[in-house]
PDB file of C-alpha atoms in Angstrom:
ATOM      1  CA  UNK A 306      -3.758   3.155  15.598  1.00 83.00           C
ATOM      2  CA  UNK A 307      -3.181  -0.521  14.975  1.00 90.00           C
ATOM      3  CA  UNK A 308       0.498  -1.840  14.936  1.00 94.00           C
ATOM      4  CA  UNK A 309       1.794  -4.468  12.142  1.00 97.00           C
ATOM      5  CA  UNK A 310       4.454  -6.237  13.352  1.00 98.00           C
ATOM      6  CA  UNK A 311       6.109  -8.678  10.464  1.00 98.00           C
ATOM      7  CA  UNK A 312       8.837 -11.385  11.196  1.00 97.00           C
ATOM      8  CA  UNK A 313      11.149 -12.046  10.123  1.00 97.00           C
ATOM      9  CA  UNK A 314      12.190  -8.792   8.840  1.00 97.00           C
ATOM     10  CA  UNK A 315      14.679 -10.472   6.485  1.00 97.00           C
ATOM     11  CA  UNK A 316      15.242 -14.032   5.211  1.00 97.00           C
ATOM     12  CA  UNK A 317      17.981 -16.176   2.676  1.00 97.00           C
ATOM     13  CA  UNK A 318      16.417 -18.863   1.184  1.00 96.00           C
ATOM     14  CA  UNK A 319      16.738 -20.934  -2.103  1.00 95.00           C
ATOM     15  CA  UNK A 320      14.952 -21.533  -5.176  1.00 95.00           C
ATOM     16  CA  UNK A 321      11.860 -24.444  -4.076  1.00 96.00           C
ATOM     17  CA  UNK A 322      12.325 -23.604  -0.531  1.00 96.00           C
ATOM     18  CA  UNK A 323       8.734 -22.721   1.521  1.00 97.00           C
ATOM     19  CA  UNK A 324       8.883 -19.786   3.159  1.00 97.00           C
ATOM     20  CA  UNK A 325       6.617 -18.692   5.381  1.00 98.00           C
ATOM     21  CA  UNK A 326       6.077 -14.490   6.694  1.00 98.00           C
ATOM     22  CA  UNK A 327       4.387 -13.725   9.941  1.00 98.00           C
ATOM     23  CA  UNK A 328       1.893 -10.843  10.487  1.00 98.00           C
ATOM     24  CA  UNK A 329       0.870  -9.687  14.122  1.00 98.00           C
ATOM     25  CA  UNK A 330      -1.819  -6.989  14.839  1.00 96.00           C
ATOM     26  CA  UNK A 331      -1.610  -4.962  17.967  1.00 96.00           C
ATOM     27  CA  UNK A 332      -5.490  -5.922  17.921  1.00 93.00           C
ATOM     28  CA  UNK A 333      -7.860  -7.900  16.612  1.00 94.00           C
ATOM     29  CA  UNK A 334      -8.533  -6.952  12.974  1.00 93.00           C
ATOM     30  CA  UNK A 335     -10.411 -10.195  11.989  1.00 92.00           C
ATOM     31  CA  UNK A 336     -10.251 -10.849   8.343  1.00 93.00           C
ATOM     32  CA  UNK A 337      -9.132  -7.571   6.948  1.00 94.00           C
ATOM     33  CA  UNK A 338      -5.645  -7.897   6.036  1.00 96.00           C
ATOM     34  CA  UNK A 339      -3.723  -7.938   2.706  1.00 97.00           C
ATOM     35  CA  UNK A 340      -0.313  -8.689   1.385  1.00 98.00           C
ATOM     36  CA  UNK A 341       1.826  -6.809  -1.147  1.00 98.00           C
ATOM     37  CA  UNK A 342       5.147  -7.859  -2.984  1.00 98.00           C
ATOM     38  CA  UNK A 343       7.300  -5.118  -3.680  1.00 98.00           C
ATOM     39  CA  UNK A 344      10.656  -4.692  -6.064  1.00 96.00           C
ATOM     40  CA  UNK A 345      12.964  -2.032  -6.179  1.00 93.00           C
ATOM     41  CA  UNK A 346      11.910   0.448  -8.889  1.00 92.00           C
ATOM     42  CA  UNK A 347       8.152  -1.028  -9.311  1.00 95.00           C
ATOM     43  CA  UNK A 348       5.108  -0.637  -7.890  1.00 96.00           C
ATOM     44  CA  UNK A 349       3.824  -2.758  -5.457  1.00 97.00           C
ATOM     45  CA  UNK A 350       1.812  -5.584  -6.425  1.00 98.00           C
ATOM     46  CA  UNK A 351      -0.868  -7.071  -4.509  1.00 98.00           C
ATOM     47  CA  UNK A 352      -1.479 -10.962  -3.713  1.00 98.00           C
ATOM     48  CA  UNK A 353      -3.598 -11.770  -1.158  1.00 98.00           C
ATOM     49  CA  UNK A 354      -6.574  -9.905   0.569  1.00 96.00           C
ATOM     50  CA  UNK A 355      -9.077 -10.464   3.072  1.00 95.00           C
ATOM     51  CA  UNK A 356      -5.965 -12.851   4.403  1.00 96.00           C
ATOM     52  CA  UNK A 357      -6.786 -15.635   2.405  1.00 96.00           C
ATOM     53  CA  UNK A 358      -7.878 -14.482  -0.719  1.00 96.00           C
ATOM     54  CA  UNK A 359      -5.740 -14.759  -3.624  1.00 97.00           C
ATOM     55  CA  UNK A 360      -5.790 -11.974  -6.198  1.00 97.00           C
ATOM     56  CA  UNK A 361      -6.590 -13.014  -9.530  1.00 96.00           C
ATOM     57  CA  UNK A 362      -2.868 -13.323 -11.893  1.00 97.00           C
ATOM     58  CA  UNK A 363      -1.015 -13.880  -8.302  1.00 98.00           C
ATOM     59  CA  UNK A 364       0.551 -17.771  -8.938  1.00 98.00           C
ATOM     60  CA  UNK A 365      -1.033 -20.631  -6.146  1.00 98.00           C
ATOM     61  CA  UNK A 366       2.777 -20.991  -4.765  1.00 98.00           C
ATOM     62  CA  UNK A 367       0.999 -17.950  -2.957  1.00 98.00           C
ATOM     63  CA  UNK A 368      -0.887 -18.435   0.006  1.00 98.00           C
ATOM     64  CA  UNK A 369      -2.620 -16.594   2.628  1.00 98.00           C
ATOM     65  CA  UNK A 370      -4.040 -17.590   6.321  1.00 98.00           C
ATOM     66  CA  UNK A 371      -4.801 -16.319   9.401  1.00 98.00           C
ATOM     67  CA  UNK A 372      -7.452 -13.860  11.479  1.00 96.00           C
ATOM     68  CA  UNK A 373      -7.767 -11.879  14.129  1.00 96.00           C
ATOM     69  CA  UNK A 374      -4.087 -10.740  15.210  1.00 97.00           C
ATOM     70  CA  UNK A 375      -2.028 -13.483  13.360  1.00 98.00           C
ATOM     71  CA  UNK A 376      -1.189 -13.852   9.512  1.00 98.00           C
ATOM     72  CA  UNK A 377       0.556 -15.956   7.515  1.00 98.00           C
ATOM     73  CA  UNK A 378       1.981 -15.635   3.871  1.00 98.00           C
ATOM     74  CA  UNK A 379       3.287 -18.681   2.585  1.00 98.00           C
ATOM     75  CA  UNK A 380       4.924 -19.335  -0.607  1.00 98.00           C
ATOM     76  CA  UNK A 381       5.137 -23.239  -1.351  1.00 97.00           C
ATOM     77  CA  UNK A 382       8.331 -23.019  -3.415  1.00 96.00           C
ATOM     78  CA  UNK A 383      10.157 -19.770  -3.962  1.00 96.00           C
ATOM     79  CA  UNK A 384      11.044 -18.968  -7.715  1.00 96.00           C
ATOM     80  CA  UNK A 385      13.782 -16.998  -8.897  1.00 94.00           C
ATOM     81  CA  UNK A 386      11.165 -14.028  -9.767  1.00 95.00           C
ATOM     82  CA  UNK A 387       9.770 -13.877  -6.243  1.00 96.00           C
ATOM     83  CA  UNK A 388      13.094 -12.760  -4.473  1.00 93.00           C
ATOM     84  CA  UNK A 389      11.335  -9.036  -3.275  1.00 97.00           C
ATOM     85  CA  UNK A 390      10.127  -7.446  -0.146  1.00 98.00           C
ATOM     86  CA  UNK A 391       6.888  -8.601   0.997  1.00 98.00           C
ATOM     87  CA  UNK A 392       4.201  -6.132   3.182  1.00 98.00           C
ATOM     88  CA  UNK A 393       0.854  -7.111   5.091  1.00 98.00           C
ATOM     89  CA  UNK A 394      -1.543  -4.055   5.349  1.00 97.00           C
ATOM     90  CA  UNK A 395      -4.498  -4.218   7.480  1.00 96.00           C
ATOM     91  CA  UNK A 396      -7.364  -2.456   5.817  1.00 92.00           C
ATOM     92  CA  UNK A 397      -9.768  -2.190   8.503  1.00 82.00           C
ATOM     93  CA  UNK A 398     -12.586   0.416   7.308  1.00 72.00           C
ATOM     94  CA  UNK A 399     -12.974   1.821  10.819  1.00 63.00           C
ATOM     95  CA  UNK A 400      -9.757   2.419  11.474  1.00 70.00           C
ATOM     96  CA  UNK A 401      -6.297   4.233  10.098  1.00 78.00           C
ATOM     97  CA  UNK A 402      -4.807   1.904   7.557  1.00 90.00           C
ATOM     98  CA  UNK A 403      -1.362   0.372   8.049  1.00 94.00           C
ATOM     99  CA  UNK A 404       1.577  -1.484   6.936  1.00 97.00           C
ATOM    100  CA  UNK A 405       3.967  -3.972   8.340  1.00 97.00           C
ATOM    101  CA  UNK A 406       7.800  -2.887   8.559  1.00 97.00           C
ATOM    102  CA  UNK A 407       8.037  -5.470   5.424  1.00 98.00           C
ATOM    103  CA  UNK A 408      10.146  -8.760   4.941  1.00 98.00           C
ATOM    104  CA  UNK A 409      12.977  -8.742   2.823  1.00 98.00           C
ATOM    105  CA  UNK A 410      13.492 -12.410   1.256  1.00 97.00           C
ATOM    106  CA  UNK A 411      17.365 -12.381  -0.518  1.00 95.00           C
ATOM    107  CA  UNK A 412      18.996 -15.337  -2.616  1.00 86.00           C
ATOM    108  CA  UNK A 413      21.138 -17.203  -0.555  1.00 86.00           C
TER     109      UNK A 413
ATOM    110  CA  UNK B 530      -5.904  -1.611 -18.506  1.00 95.00           C
ATOM    111  CA  UNK B 531      -6.040   0.224 -15.181  1.00 96.00           C
ATOM    112  CA  UNK B 532      -3.282   2.895 -15.333  1.00 97.00           C
ATOM    113  CA  UNK B 533      -2.450   5.375 -12.743  1.00 98.00           C
ATOM    114  CA  UNK B 534       0.518   7.689 -13.069  1.00 98.00           C
ATOM    115  CA  UNK B 535       1.833  10.318 -10.696  1.00 98.00           C
ATOM    116  CA  UNK B 536       3.466  13.666 -11.106  1.00 98.00           C
ATOM    117  CA  UNK B 537       4.753  16.630  -9.160  1.00 98.00           C
ATOM    118  CA  UNK B 538       7.594  15.381  -7.580  1.00 97.00           C
ATOM    119  CA  UNK B 539      10.579  17.286  -7.027  1.00 97.00           C
ATOM    120  CA  UNK B 540      13.070  18.719  -4.748  1.00 98.00           C
ATOM    121  CA  UNK B 541      11.770  21.331  -2.251  1.00 98.00           C
ATOM    122  CA  UNK B 542      12.868  23.580   1.101  1.00 98.00           C
ATOM    123  CA  UNK B 543      12.134  22.454   4.176  1.00 98.00           C
ATOM    124  CA  UNK B 544       8.655  24.602   4.720  1.00 98.00           C
ATOM    125  CA  UNK B 545       7.751  24.273   1.347  1.00 98.00           C
ATOM    126  CA  UNK B 546       5.015  23.272  -0.586  1.00 98.00           C
ATOM    127  CA  UNK B 547       4.154  20.865  -3.704  1.00 98.00           C
ATOM    128  CA  UNK B 548       1.289  19.412  -5.306  1.00 98.00           C
ATOM    129  CA  UNK B 549       1.545  15.736  -6.631  1.00 98.00           C
ATOM    130  CA  UNK B 550      -1.321  14.485  -9.217  1.00 98.00           C
ATOM    131  CA  UNK B 551      -2.551  10.990 -10.111  1.00 98.00           C
ATOM    132  CA  UNK B 552      -4.145  10.381 -13.286  1.00 98.00           C
ATOM    133  CA  UNK B 553      -6.239   7.334 -13.767  1.00 98.00           C
ATOM    134  CA  UNK B 554      -7.260   5.546 -17.172  1.00 97.00           C
ATOM    135  CA  UNK B 555      -9.035   2.371 -17.823  1.00 97.00           C
ATOM    136  CA  UNK B 556     -11.826   2.153 -14.671  1.00 97.00           C
ATOM    137  CA  UNK B 557     -15.136   4.277 -14.131  1.00 96.00           C
ATOM    138  CA  UNK B 558     -13.050   6.711 -11.780  1.00 97.00           C
ATOM    139  CA  UNK B 559     -15.681   8.091  -9.917  1.00 96.00           C
ATOM    140  CA  UNK B 560     -16.677   4.923  -7.798  1.00 95.00           C
ATOM    141  CA  UNK B 561     -13.162   3.988  -6.598  1.00 95.00           C
ATOM    142  CA  UNK B 562     -11.459   5.212  -3.911  1.00 95.00           C
ATOM    143  CA  UNK B 563      -8.129   6.484  -4.289  1.00 96.00           C
ATOM    144  CA  UNK B 564      -4.968   6.445  -1.817  1.00 96.00           C
ATOM    145  CA  UNK B 565      -1.541   7.565  -1.817  1.00 97.00           C
ATOM    146  CA  UNK B 566       1.214   5.873   0.218  1.00 98.00           C
ATOM    147  CA  UNK B 567       5.048   6.608   0.892  1.00 98.00           C
ATOM    148  CA  UNK B 568       8.203   4.839   0.868  1.00 98.00           C
ATOM    149  CA  UNK B 569      10.884   7.149   2.386  1.00 98.00           C
ATOM    150  CA  UNK B 570      14.354   5.888   1.358  1.00 96.00           C
ATOM    151  CA  UNK B 571      15.682   2.557   3.246  1.00 95.00           C
ATOM    152  CA  UNK B 572      12.433   2.541   4.743  1.00 97.00           C
ATOM    153  CA  UNK B 573       9.466   1.226   4.429  1.00 97.00           C
ATOM    154  CA  UNK B 574       5.452   1.695   2.825  1.00 97.00           C
ATOM    155  CA  UNK B 575       3.760   4.326   4.856  1.00 97.00           C
ATOM    156  CA  UNK B 576      -0.213   4.831   4.237  1.00 95.00           C
ATOM    157  CA  UNK B 577      -0.400   8.804   3.726  1.00 96.00           C
ATOM    158  CA  UNK B 578      -4.394   9.599   2.641  1.00 95.00           C
ATOM    159  CA  UNK B 579      -7.311   8.202   1.412  1.00 95.00           C
ATOM    160  CA  UNK B 580     -10.183   9.594  -0.757  1.00 95.00           C
ATOM    161  CA  UNK B 581     -13.451   8.351  -1.466  1.00 93.00           C
ATOM    162  CA  UNK B 582     -15.253   7.802  -5.457  1.00 94.00           C
ATOM    163  CA  UNK B 583     -17.254  10.945  -4.337  1.00 94.00           C
ATOM    164  CA  UNK B 584     -14.556  12.959  -2.680  1.00 94.00           C
ATOM    165  CA  UNK B 585     -16.879  12.910   0.342  1.00 93.00           C
ATOM    166  CA  UNK B 586     -14.301  10.621   2.901  1.00 92.00           C
ATOM    167  CA  UNK B 587     -11.177  11.499   3.541  1.00 94.00           C
ATOM    168  CA  UNK B 588      -8.542  10.075   5.627  1.00 92.00           C
ATOM    169  CA  UNK B 589      -4.942  11.310   6.540  1.00 94.00           C
ATOM    170  CA  UNK B 590      -2.110   9.331   8.735  1.00 93.00           C
ATOM    171  CA  UNK B 591      -1.616  11.464  11.615  1.00 93.00           C
ATOM    172  CA  UNK B 592       2.081  12.064  10.117  1.00 95.00           C
ATOM    173  CA  UNK B 593       0.387  14.331   7.922  1.00 97.00           C
ATOM    174  CA  UNK B 594      -3.154  15.851   9.056  1.00 96.00           C
ATOM    175  CA  UNK B 595      -3.149  19.471   9.089  1.00 97.00           C
ATOM    176  CA  UNK B 596      -0.197  19.705   6.280  1.00 98.00           C
ATOM    177  CA  UNK B 597      -1.541  17.388   3.451  1.00 98.00           C
ATOM    178  CA  UNK B 598      -4.584  18.377   1.812  1.00 98.00           C
ATOM    179  CA  UNK B 599      -6.330  15.042  -0.465  1.00 97.00           C
ATOM    180  CA  UNK B 600      -8.641  15.956  -3.453  1.00 98.00           C
ATOM    181  CA  UNK B 601     -10.333  14.605  -6.679  1.00 98.00           C
ATOM    182  CA  UNK B 602     -11.501  16.159 -10.143  1.00 97.00           C
ATOM    183  CA  UNK B 603     -13.680  13.065 -11.471  1.00 97.00           C
ATOM    184  CA  UNK B 604     -13.994  15.304 -14.021  1.00 97.00           C
ATOM    185  CA  UNK B 605     -10.569  14.998 -15.453  1.00 97.00           C
ATOM    186  CA  UNK B 606      -9.853  11.617 -13.851  1.00 98.00           C
ATOM    187  CA  UNK B 607      -7.127  12.595 -11.035  1.00 98.00           C
ATOM    188  CA  UNK B 608      -6.442  13.198  -7.362  1.00 98.00           C
ATOM    189  CA  UNK B 609      -4.181  15.474  -5.965  1.00 98.00           C
ATOM    190  CA  UNK B 610      -2.442  15.800  -2.792  1.00 98.00           C
ATOM    191  CA  UNK B 611      -1.699  19.485  -1.521  1.00 98.00           C
ATOM    192  CA  UNK B 612       1.596  18.958   0.777  1.00 98.00           C
ATOM    193  CA  UNK B 613       2.532  22.132   3.205  1.00 98.00           C
ATOM    194  CA  UNK B 614       4.817  22.592   5.462  1.00 98.00           C
ATOM    195  CA  UNK B 615       7.321  20.002   4.119  1.00 98.00           C
ATOM    196  CA  UNK B 616       9.731  18.379   6.497  1.00 98.00           C
ATOM    197  CA  UNK B 617      13.095  16.391   5.826  1.00 98.00           C
ATOM    198  CA  UNK B 618      11.513  13.237   6.653  1.00 98.00           C
ATOM    199  CA  UNK B 619       8.428  13.969   3.784  1.00 98.00           C
ATOM    200  CA  UNK B 620      11.192  12.769   1.896  1.00 98.00           C
ATOM    201  CA  UNK B 621      10.004   9.690  -0.128  1.00 98.00           C
ATOM    202  CA  UNK B 622       8.157   8.423  -3.458  1.00 98.00           C
ATOM    203  CA  UNK B 623       5.001   8.802  -3.466  1.00 98.00           C
ATOM    204  CA  UNK B 624       2.578   6.512  -4.933  1.00 98.00           C
ATOM    205  CA  UNK B 625      -0.725   6.320  -5.582  1.00 98.00           C
ATOM    206  CA  UNK B 626      -2.874   3.755  -5.416  1.00 97.00           C
ATOM    207  CA  UNK B 627      -6.787   2.335  -6.291  1.00 97.00           C
ATOM    208  CA  UNK B 628      -8.978   0.730  -4.195  1.00 95.00           C
ATOM    209  CA  UNK B 629     -10.465  -2.632  -4.590  1.00 94.00           C
ATOM    210  CA  UNK B 630     -13.293  -4.353  -2.499  1.00 92.00           C
ATOM    211  CA  UNK B 631     -14.874  -7.618  -2.287  1.00 92.00           C
ATOM    212  CA  UNK B 632     -17.898  -8.082  -0.073  1.00 90.00           C
ATOM    213  CA  UNK B 633     -19.114 -11.274   1.167  1.00 83.00           C
ATOM    214  CA  UNK B 634     -21.296 -12.241   4.003  1.00 80.00           C
ATOM    215  CA  UNK B 635     -22.014  -8.970   6.194  1.00 86.00           C
ATOM    216  CA  UNK B 636     -18.568  -7.760   5.411  1.00 88.00           C
ATOM    217  CA  UNK B 637     -16.657  -5.881   2.847  1.00 90.00           C
ATOM    218  CA  UNK B 638     -12.601  -5.982   2.548  1.00 92.00           C
ATOM    219  CA  UNK B 639     -10.755  -3.208   0.762  1.00 93.00           C
ATOM    220  CA  UNK B 640      -6.966  -3.660  -1.261  1.00 95.00           C
ATOM    221  CA  UNK B 641      -5.406  -1.874  -3.326  1.00 96.00           C
ATOM    222  CA  UNK B 642      -5.402  -3.926  -6.277  1.00 96.00           C
ATOM    223  CA  UNK B 643      -3.554  -1.007  -8.947  1.00 97.00           C
ATOM    224  CA  UNK B 644      -0.485   1.158  -8.348  1.00 98.00           C
ATOM    225  CA  UNK B 645       1.338   3.676 -10.203  1.00 97.00           C
ATOM    226  CA  UNK B 646       5.469   3.812 -10.482  1.00 96.00           C
ATOM    227  CA  UNK B 647       5.608   6.721  -8.262  1.00 97.00           C
ATOM    228  CA  UNK B 648       6.405  10.164  -7.872  1.00 98.00           C
ATOM    229  CA  UNK B 649      10.249  10.997  -5.996  1.00 98.00           C
ATOM    230  CA  UNK B 650       9.663  13.818  -3.530  1.00 98.00           C
ATOM    231  CA  UNK B 651      13.132  15.206  -1.848  1.00 98.00           C
ATOM    232  CA  UNK B 652      12.815  18.041   1.098  1.00 98.00           C
ATOM    233  CA  UNK B 653      16.162  18.855   1.812  1.00 96.00           C
ATOM    234  CA  UNK B 654      17.907  22.651   2.247  1.00 95.00           C
TER     235      UNK B 654
END
């Protein structure tokens, strides 16, 4: 199975900060990567798919980049409502689906 | 509006069985794959199983293969997962999620674009 390693697993940031989360795959997954935001007691929310395509309705401060084995989720200016846990997910159609371990973003 | 509603979560003893259901509305149900994802207490998300729109393609995580069975009834817009031989480590909140896709060039890209609120399964003696 493909392993996804997210870093950092936890970060503390202030409103207005630029935040970057990295997701590394154990083998080449091309652009088959999505990013989700998950808040306690809520359903996960799709942010990005195909590594860099912004889901409809998601604010433009979120962006994704990368391909192959290294991917990045960037929040250009962190807002109060962005404090949550973020997960990457590989969806290579020929392989079992996997999630990264998650990155918890906390208010500094 | 797409809606997914899970039900069936409960407290069950190790070795027991449980059947979860996911009722869908707001989209053409039979044309979309549905997946189950779980989150154990204090842990991250784990993909569990998926079923294609027709029901002809089914996939399981290694951790549940041979114990869980996913199925769907397109006449009732419902997906089920029958969970047998439950273990303490199956304790989690279980979400169902609709799989969307985008096709561009020679490739199609998948993602889980709608999720339910989840149902809690507790396996304990």
